[in-house]
Amino acid sequence: MPNSSPDPSRSRTVWCALALAAAAGVLYAWTAPRSYGLVDSGELATVCATLGVAHPPGFPLFVMLGHLATCVPLGSVAFRLNLASSLYACVGLVFFYLATVRFLRLLRRVRLGPAGGAETNSVSTDTSPSRDFEGSPLLLGALATGLLACSDAYWFWATETEVYALSIALFCALLYVLFRWTTLQQDRADSPRGPGLLFALGLIYGLGLSNHHVSFLLLAPALLYAAVVFRRGLRWRGLALVLCGVGVGLLCYLYLPLRGAEHAELSWGDPSTLRRFWWHITGRQYRGLMTSAGWPIVHANLLGLGRAFWQQTPPWYLPFLALLGLAARRGGGALGLFTIIAVACNACYFVLYKSAGEDLTGYFLPSLVLAQLWVVPGLAVLLRLLPAPGSRSRGAVLAAALLVVAFGPVLALNYTRENRRDYRVAEEFVENVLRDAQSGGLIVTRNWYFYSPSLYHQYVLGKRRDLTIINYDLLGRNWYLRRLQQREPHLVARCAAELAEVERIREAYDSGRLASEGEAAPAFAFFVNRLISFAALKRPVYLTTFPPFDRSVLPGRKLVARGLLFRVVPPGESLEPKAPRIDVTNLLEHGRPYDLAEKRVRRAYVIALCGAASQLRQDGKRREADELLATSLQIDRERTEAILDSLRARGYWPSG
């Protein structure tokens, strides 16, 4: 009969988990940026602050929790949301630690069997390293949890306004509940707590779906694992409990149509009808990004994945110890099967996704967590190679030394990369772009790294609300056109015929009657160019890129540099180029040149500066042009030289 007495070690295990999470929380809070970030951070922060609707699938759980975080009177709204991500990451560490302790017990049962030896429900709390890793679960759990907390990817997303910290917290909770339910079923099939855990399993999975689709494929390996470990545990009643939990978690998605019906200021996709709601939560807008991923995309993502895994810790830690752990357990039976299937399902998402890009490390976090689980038995193998400590005091000293040796290199390596306390590159970029824009102007951009933070700049900070900023690529979405009609009714009315044609073609594509968005490209380009041409007659209109590098917008029209923007010259008028007034101190002093998103911001700087310099040289202002080139070389020398060569080849750079 299993031991039904309370587990005396449980409170100590929980306190250890909380202590580790608290230490990580202090580290994350210290290194978290005080400003908003690049890529989606600006948009997500704006949506959380205004209770809007984010890009597909909407992230309702993240938005609602984020809105609560914005109500805390601590620093800027962006900083509050960065701290919220830190909190999610710390919760994930608590569940990861508890899951690790359960994982150790399950590994022991793989070897001994459910009735092997004198196995009980208690877990030893001896923290001294020994030749048998089951005798030191707290030390091993602390090592694995610390390595995860200090890994490059986990640390970065723990200090960024993004959905991945919350997603991985839910995934770690899913692992803990799954492992706990499995041990209960092995002890006693009719355990009274078993049904509640099955409901919790489904609830956590449903909440994960309400946060991000990266968890979508995780239910199948979880159920397969549970079925293999205890075949009788998932009867119809158990499956019904899981599905009920999933349904309750998915209720978060009701937020989207409710806010869509209220026409929130930023309501992506306008999910106020059943059809648009379904399109939004299934990510229909991005269907081409998955189905069109050919071998070059898969190959690039695989290389990016390999580099990302290699960067998480000192290279010999993670892959070596994980493989050593798998070998020591001979695959771990059902545990090894669960890991392999879960990693394969996770890989299908981030390897085949065409636009993984900067978010690749966020997509593979579940795989990183699973790999860290197998670090535990790998560490145990190394512990068994050490001499026996002989006494508890010597064991404590040796354990402390092991923690220093394990965490020291990881902390030193990643602290310099992830200390973004003074990082405000996105804020600086937006301010530099908007500085020379005239009041009442219209800015058309294809640069998401400018558009996303500009949303926060306008709607949260309330700055430069006198400008209308349009995302060129989103103009092909009917919901975005409706939003533009509300803000610029007179301008859109002048292009009513072209707009109707674009909406008709777009509706055909969304309904599946058109196989490719490319069929709508000519009508879309004609509409946008007409829209910009009409606007340029009444107000300043700017583009955010130099014409030679984007010929899709206003081909043949003259554009003149106005700071980092390029103004459309109205017919019959003449304008002189104006040198940008920019401050890139934060980019040069606190930038991360290895970061993919920042590389694209640097590229945008270089293109604008070189384009403005070429026009200034043509206008005889060589000194100002040379100053811009000097700044561009500071930002990215290699890119500047490549852009100059391209301008010379195309005849945009004056000789001499």
PDB file of C-alpha atoms in Angstrom, residues 97-300:
ATOM      1  CA  TYR A  97      12.016  23.069 -10.467  1.00  0.00           C
ATOM      2  CA  LEU A  98       9.031  21.144  -9.114  1.00  0.00           C
ATOM      3  CA  ALA A  99       8.762  19.253 -12.410  1.00  0.00           C
ATOM      4  CA  THR A 100      12.461  18.387 -12.180  1.00  0.00           C
ATOM      5  CA  VAL A 101      11.988  16.770  -8.760  1.00  0.00           C
ATOM      6  CA  ARG A 102       9.070  14.731 -10.137  1.00  0.00           C
ATOM      7  CA  PHE A 103      11.189  13.887 -13.177  1.00  0.00           C
ATOM      8  CA  LEU A 104      13.872  12.406 -10.933  1.00  0.00           C
ATOM      9  CA  ARG A 105      11.308  10.159  -9.257  1.00  0.00           C
ATOM     10  CA  LEU A 106       9.955   9.015 -12.610  1.00  0.00           C
ATOM     11  CA  LEU A 107      13.452   8.208 -13.837  1.00  0.00           C
ATOM     12  CA  ARG A 108      13.995   6.072 -10.739  1.00  0.00           C
ATOM     13  CA  ARG A 109      10.790   4.192 -11.476  1.00  0.00           C
ATOM     14  CA  VAL A 110      11.880   3.601 -15.054  1.00  0.00           C
ATOM     15  CA  ARG A 111      14.761   1.640 -13.570  1.00  0.00           C
ATOM     16  CA  LEU A 112      13.075   0.022 -10.581  1.00  0.00           C
ATOM     17  CA  GLY A 113       9.485  -0.195 -11.811  1.00  0.00           C
ATOM     18  CA  PRO A 114       6.398   1.072  -9.973  1.00  0.00           C
ATOM     19  CA  ALA A 115       6.870  -1.413  -7.167  1.00  0.00           C
ATOM     20  CA  GLY A 116      10.654  -1.463  -7.212  1.00  0.00           C
ATOM     21  CA  GLY A 117      12.378  -1.672  -3.859  1.00  0.00           C
ATOM     22  CA  ALA A 118      11.047   0.371  -0.990  1.00  0.00           C
ATOM     23  CA  GLU A 119      10.004   3.312  -3.137  1.00  0.00           C
ATOM     24  CA  THR A 120       7.608   5.659  -1.343  1.00  0.00           C
ATOM     25  CA  ASN A 121       5.881   8.938  -2.051  1.00  0.00           C
ATOM     26  CA  SER A 122       8.590  10.898  -0.262  1.00  0.00           C
ATOM     27  CA  VAL A 123      11.541  12.511  -2.008  1.00  0.00           C
ATOM     28  CA  SER A 124      14.865  12.707  -0.259  1.00  0.00           C
ATOM     29  CA  THR A 125      16.034  16.226   0.530  1.00  0.00           C
ATOM     30  CA  ASP A 126      19.674  15.428   1.081  1.00  0.00           C
ATOM     31  CA  THR A 127      21.506  18.173  -0.805  1.00  0.00           C
ATOM     32  CA  SER A 128      24.943  16.607  -0.681  1.00  0.00           C
ATOM     33  CA  PRO A 129      26.170  15.120  -3.932  1.00  0.00           C
ATOM     34  CA  SER A 130      26.411  11.372  -3.885  1.00  0.00           C
ATOM     35  CA  ARG A 131      26.998   8.515  -6.210  1.00  0.00           C
ATOM     36  CA  ASP A 132      23.255   8.057  -6.628  1.00  0.00           C
ATOM     37  CA  PHE A 133      21.510  11.083  -8.060  1.00  0.00           C
ATOM     38  CA  GLU A 134      18.183  10.205  -6.411  1.00  0.00           C
ATOM     39  CA  GLY A 135      19.805  11.227  -3.139  1.00  0.00           C
ATOM     40  CA  SER A 136      20.381  14.857  -4.153  1.00  0.00           C
ATOM     41  CA  PRO A 137      17.288  16.113  -6.006  1.00  0.00           C
ATOM     42  CA  LEU A 138      17.418  19.616  -4.537  1.00  0.00           C
ATOM     43  CA  LEU A 139      20.978  20.198  -5.730  1.00  0.00           C
ATOM     44  CA  LEU A 140      20.325  18.728  -9.170  1.00  0.00           C
ATOM     45  CA  GLY A 141      17.073  20.660  -9.504  1.00  0.00           C
ATOM     46  CA  ALA A 142      18.849  23.878  -8.517  1.00  0.00           C
ATOM     47  CA  LEU A 143      21.589  23.276 -11.079  1.00  0.00           C
ATOM     48  CA  ALA A 144      19.150  22.595 -13.913  1.00  0.00           C
ATOM     49  CA  THR A 145      16.835  25.476 -12.957  1.00  0.00           C
ATOM     50  CA  GLY A 146      19.734  27.905 -12.643  1.00  0.00           C
ATOM     51  CA  LEU A 147      21.106  26.928 -16.043  1.00  0.00           C
ATOM     52  CA  LEU A 148      17.683  27.468 -17.584  1.00  0.00           C
ATOM     53  CA  ALA A 149      17.190  30.823 -15.834  1.00  0.00           C
ATOM     54  CA  CYS A 150      20.566  32.113 -17.030  1.00  0.00           C
ATOM     55  CA  SER A 151      20.320  30.750 -20.571  1.00  0.00           C
ATOM     56  CA  ASP A 152      20.423  33.394 -23.283  1.00  0.00           C
ATOM     57  CA  ALA A 153      16.941  32.803 -24.725  1.00  0.00           C
ATOM     58  CA  TYR A 154      15.118  32.393 -21.409  1.00  0.00           C
ATOM     59  CA  TRP A 155      16.769  35.518 -19.977  1.00  0.00           C
ATOM     60  CA  PHE A 156      15.998  37.626 -23.047  1.00  0.00           C
ATOM     61  CA  TRP A 157      12.281  36.781 -23.202  1.00  0.00           C
ATOM     62  CA  ALA A 158      12.028  37.177 -19.421  1.00  0.00           C
ATOM     63  CA  THR A 159      12.807  40.889 -19.865  1.00  0.00           C
ATOM     64  CA  GLU A 160      10.884  41.623 -23.083  1.00  0.00           C
ATOM     65  CA  THR A 161       7.240  42.569 -23.633  1.00  0.00           C
ATOM     66  CA  GLU A 162       6.344  39.423 -25.550  1.00  0.00           C
ATOM     67  CA  VAL A 163       4.157  36.352 -25.189  1.00  0.00           C
ATOM     68  CA  TYR A 164       6.934  33.773 -24.833  1.00  0.00           C
ATOM     69  CA  ALA A 165       7.648  34.140 -21.100  1.00  0.00           C
ATOM     70  CA  LEU A 166       3.981  33.482 -20.295  1.00  0.00           C
ATOM     71  CA  SER A 167       3.904  30.636 -22.806  1.00  0.00           C
ATOM     72  CA  ILE A 168       6.881  28.855 -21.271  1.00  0.00           C
ATOM     73  CA  ALA A 169       5.504  29.371 -17.753  1.00  0.00           C
ATOM     74  CA  LEU A 170       2.345  27.544 -18.801  1.00  0.00           C
ATOM     75  CA  PHE A 171       4.406  24.828 -20.473  1.00  0.00           C
ATOM     76  CA  CYS A 172       6.455  24.250 -17.297  1.00  0.00           C
ATOM     77  CA  ALA A 173       3.211  24.107 -15.301  1.00  0.00           C
ATOM     78  CA  LEU A 174       1.919  21.560 -17.825  1.00  0.00           C
ATOM     79  CA  LEU A 175       5.010  19.403 -17.278  1.00  0.00           C
ATOM     80  CA  TYR A 176       4.666  19.549 -13.507  1.00  0.00           C
ATOM     81  CA  VAL A 177       0.973  18.593 -13.513  1.00  0.00           C
ATOM     82  CA  LEU A 178       1.622  15.814 -16.021  1.00  0.00           C
ATOM     83  CA  PHE A 179       4.495  14.334 -14.003  1.00  0.00           C
ATOM     84  CA  ARG A 180       2.565  14.628 -10.759  1.00  0.00           C
ATOM     85  CA  TRP A 181      -0.508  12.937 -12.217  1.00  0.00           C
ATOM     86  CA  THR A 182       1.662  10.136 -13.593  1.00  0.00           C
ATOM     87  CA  THR A 183       3.310   9.405 -10.250  1.00  0.00           C
ATOM     88  CA  LEU A 184      -0.105   9.367  -8.574  1.00  0.00           C
ATOM     89  CA  GLN A 185      -1.421   6.896 -11.130  1.00  0.00           C
ATOM     90  CA  GLN A 186       1.571   4.645 -10.599  1.00  0.00           C
ATOM     91  CA  ASP A 187       1.015   4.711  -6.853  1.00  0.00           C
ATOM     92  CA  ARG A 188      -2.729   4.287  -6.942  1.00  0.00           C
ATOM     93  CA  ALA A 189      -4.938   4.222 -10.031  1.00  0.00           C
ATOM     94  CA  ASP A 190      -8.012   5.506  -8.194  1.00  0.00           C
ATOM     95  CA  SER A 191      -6.242   8.394  -6.519  1.00  0.00           C
ATOM     96  CA  PRO A 192      -8.811  11.064  -5.580  1.00  0.00           C
ATOM     97  CA  ARG A 193      -6.498  13.804  -6.811  1.00  0.00           C
ATOM     98  CA  GLY A 194      -6.072  12.280 -10.244  1.00  0.00           C
ATOM     99  CA  PRO A 195      -9.264  13.697 -11.832  1.00  0.00           C
ATOM    100  CA  GLY A 196      -8.478  17.196 -10.575  1.00  0.00           C
ATOM    101  CA  LEU A 197      -5.027  17.015 -12.110  1.00  0.00           C
ATOM    102  CA  LEU A 198      -6.480  15.941 -15.454  1.00  0.00           C
ATOM    103  CA  PHE A 199      -8.765  18.965 -15.427  1.00  0.00           C
ATOM    104  CA  ALA A 200      -5.782  21.170 -14.483  1.00  0.00           C
ATOM    105  CA  LEU A 201      -3.814  19.632 -17.357  1.00  0.00           C
ATOM    106  CA  GLY A 202      -6.523  20.586 -19.834  1.00  0.00           C
ATOM    107  CA  LEU A 203      -6.978  24.026 -18.270  1.00  0.00           C
ATOM    108  CA  ILE A 204      -3.284  24.869 -18.548  1.00  0.00           C
ATOM    109  CA  TYR A 205      -3.234  23.698 -22.154  1.00  0.00           C
ATOM    110  CA  GLY A 206      -6.309  25.802 -22.969  1.00  0.00           C
ATOM    111  CA  LEU A 207      -4.686  28.840 -21.363  1.00  0.00           C
ATOM    112  CA  GLY A 208      -1.574  28.121 -23.406  1.00  0.00           C
ATOM    113  CA  LEU A 209      -3.656  28.185 -26.576  1.00  0.00           C
ATOM    114  CA  SER A 210      -5.174  31.472 -25.396  1.00  0.00           C
ATOM    115  CA  ASN A 211      -1.673  32.883 -25.192  1.00  0.00           C
ATOM    116  CA  HIS A 212       0.174  31.525 -28.241  1.00  0.00           C
ATOM    117  CA  HIS A 213      -0.204  28.700 -30.742  1.00  0.00           C
ATOM    118  CA  VAL A 214       3.294  27.452 -30.009  1.00  0.00           C
ATOM    119  CA  SER A 215       1.685  25.133 -27.442  1.00  0.00           C
ATOM    120  CA  PHE A 216      -0.890  23.760 -29.895  1.00  0.00           C
ATOM    121  CA  LEU A 217       0.979  20.579 -30.798  1.00  0.00           C
ATOM    122  CA  LEU A 218       1.993  19.772 -27.221  1.00  0.00           C
ATOM    123  CA  LEU A 219      -1.207  18.031 -26.187  1.00  0.00           C
ATOM    124  CA  ALA A 220      -0.693  15.008 -28.451  1.00  0.00           C
ATOM    125  CA  PRO A 221       2.727  14.009 -27.034  1.00  0.00           C
ATOM    126  CA  ALA A 222       1.500  14.710 -23.495  1.00  0.00           C
ATOM    127  CA  LEU A 223      -1.475  12.375 -23.892  1.00  0.00           C
ATOM    128  CA  LEU A 224       0.651   9.755 -25.629  1.00  0.00           C
ATOM    129  CA  TYR A 225       3.151   9.915 -22.787  1.00  0.00           C
ATOM    130  CA  ALA A 226       0.434   9.528 -20.154  1.00  0.00           C
ATOM    131  CA  ALA A 227      -1.165   6.654 -22.075  1.00  0.00           C
ATOM    132  CA  VAL A 228       2.165   4.816 -22.327  1.00  0.00           C
ATOM    133  CA  VAL A 229       3.047   5.272 -18.653  1.00  0.00           C
ATOM    134  CA  PHE A 230      -0.387   4.346 -17.326  1.00  0.00           C
ATOM    135  CA  ARG A 231      -2.750   2.998 -19.961  1.00  0.00           C
ATOM    136  CA  ARG A 232      -5.808   2.918 -17.708  1.00  0.00           C
ATOM    137  CA  GLY A 233      -5.440   6.527 -16.568  1.00  0.00           C
ATOM    138  CA  LEU A 234      -7.019   8.064 -19.665  1.00  0.00           C
ATOM    139  CA  ARG A 235     -10.439   6.516 -19.856  1.00  0.00           C
ATOM    140  CA  TRP A 236     -13.429   8.371 -21.249  1.00  0.00           C
ATOM    141  CA  ARG A 237     -13.967  10.173 -17.964  1.00  0.00           C
ATOM    142  CA  GLY A 238     -10.350  11.313 -17.887  1.00  0.00           C
ATOM    143  CA  LEU A 239     -10.485  12.533 -21.476  1.00  0.00           C
ATOM    144  CA  ALA A 240     -13.702  14.397 -20.741  1.00  0.00           C
ATOM    145  CA  LEU A 241     -12.033  16.158 -17.818  1.00  0.00           C
ATOM    146  CA  VAL A 242      -9.087  17.170 -20.008  1.00  0.00           C
ATOM    147  CA  LEU A 243     -11.402  18.513 -22.720  1.00  0.00           C
ATOM    148  CA  CYS A 244     -13.470  20.413 -20.155  1.00  0.00           C
ATOM    149  CA  GLY A 245     -10.308  22.052 -18.859  1.00  0.00           C
ATOM    150  CA  VAL A 246      -9.266  22.995 -22.402  1.00  0.00           C
ATOM    151  CA  GLY A 247     -12.698  24.521 -23.002  1.00  0.00           C
ATOM    152  CA  VAL A 248     -12.515  26.631 -19.852  1.00  0.00           C
ATOM    153  CA  GLY A 249      -9.049  27.883 -20.825  1.00  0.00           C
ATOM    154  CA  LEU A 250     -10.223  28.807 -24.317  1.00  0.00           C
ATOM    155  CA  LEU A 251     -12.940  31.063 -22.876  1.00  0.00           C
ATOM    156  CA  CYS A 252     -10.264  33.770 -22.830  1.00  0.00           C
ATOM    157  CA  TYR A 253     -10.828  34.114 -26.572  1.00  0.00           C
ATOM    158  CA  LEU A 254     -14.214  35.710 -25.890  1.00  0.00           C
ATOM    159  CA  TYR A 255     -12.213  38.848 -25.190  1.00  0.00           C
ATOM    160  CA  LEU A 256     -11.509  39.287 -28.921  1.00  0.00           C
ATOM    161  CA  PRO A 257     -15.088  39.652 -30.263  1.00  0.00           C
ATOM    162  CA  LEU A 258     -16.100  41.683 -27.223  1.00  0.00           C
ATOM    163  CA  ARG A 259     -13.341  44.230 -27.763  1.00  0.00           C
ATOM    164  CA  GLY A 260     -13.745  44.041 -31.535  1.00  0.00           C
ATOM    165  CA  ALA A 261     -17.417  44.967 -31.208  1.00  0.00           C
ATOM    166  CA  GLU A 262     -16.426  48.014 -29.157  1.00  0.00           C
ATOM    167  CA  HIS A 263     -14.069  49.143 -31.955  1.00  0.00           C
ATOM    168  CA  ALA A 264     -10.988  49.524 -29.803  1.00  0.00           C
ATOM    169  CA  GLU A 265      -8.498  52.077 -31.080  1.00  0.00           C
ATOM    170  CA  LEU A 266      -6.079  49.332 -32.091  1.00  0.00           C
ATOM    171  CA  SER A 267      -8.191  46.354 -33.159  1.00  0.00           C
ATOM    172  CA  TRP A 268      -6.198  44.098 -35.479  1.00  0.00           C
ATOM    173  CA  GLY A 269      -8.420  42.018 -37.746  1.00  0.00           C
ATOM    174  CA  ASP A 270     -11.641  43.535 -36.370  1.00  0.00           C
ATOM    175  CA  PRO A 271     -12.832  40.123 -34.988  1.00  0.00           C
ATOM    176  CA  SER A 272     -16.369  41.358 -34.287  1.00  0.00           C
ATOM    177  CA  THR A 273     -18.056  38.798 -36.581  1.00  0.00           C
ATOM    178  CA  LEU A 274     -17.861  35.023 -36.357  1.00  0.00           C
ATOM    179  CA  ARG A 275     -15.992  34.662 -39.647  1.00  0.00           C
ATOM    180  CA  ARG A 276     -13.398  37.359 -38.887  1.00  0.00           C
ATOM    181  CA  PHE A 277     -13.021  35.965 -35.360  1.00  0.00           C
ATOM    182  CA  TRP A 278     -12.251  32.505 -36.761  1.00  0.00           C
ATOM    183  CA  TRP A 279      -9.814  33.901 -39.320  1.00  0.00           C
ATOM    184  CA  HIS A 280      -8.058  35.837 -36.593  1.00  0.00           C
ATOM    185  CA  ILE A 281      -7.571  33.057 -34.043  1.00  0.00           C
ATOM    186  CA  THR A 282      -6.459  30.559 -36.703  1.00  0.00           C
ATOM    187  CA  GLY A 283      -3.911  32.998 -38.124  1.00  0.00           C
ATOM    188  CA  ARG A 284      -5.405  32.838 -41.603  1.00  0.00           C
ATOM    189  CA  GLN A 285      -3.535  36.006 -42.508  1.00  0.00           C
ATOM    190  CA  TYR A 286      -0.256  34.119 -42.088  1.00  0.00           C
ATOM    191  CA  ARG A 287      -1.216  30.899 -43.854  1.00  0.00           C
ATOM    192  CA  GLY A 288       1.274  31.533 -46.649  1.00  0.00           C
ATOM    193  CA  LEU A 289       4.115  31.779 -44.154  1.00  0.00           C
ATOM    194  CA  MET A 290       3.698  28.103 -43.238  1.00  0.00           C
ATOM    195  CA  THR A 291       2.629  26.550 -46.536  1.00  0.00           C
ATOM    196  CA  SER A 292       5.272  28.318 -48.623  1.00  0.00           C
ATOM    197  CA  ALA A 293       8.272  27.455 -46.484  1.00  0.00           C
ATOM    198  CA  GLY A 294      10.599  25.660 -48.921  1.00  0.00           C
ATOM    199  CA  TRP A 295      13.948  24.040 -48.262  1.00  0.00           C
ATOM    200  CA  PRO A 296      15.901  27.360 -48.158  1.00  0.00           C
ATOM    201  CA  ILE A 297      13.636  28.582 -45.340  1.00  0.00           C
ATOM    202  CA  VAL A 298      13.816  25.261 -43.483  1.00  0.00           C
ATOM    203  CA  HIS A 299      17.590  25.177 -43.913  1.00  0.00           C
ATOM    204  CA  ALA A 300      17.986  28.745 -42.619  1.00  0.00           C
TER     205      ALA A 300
END
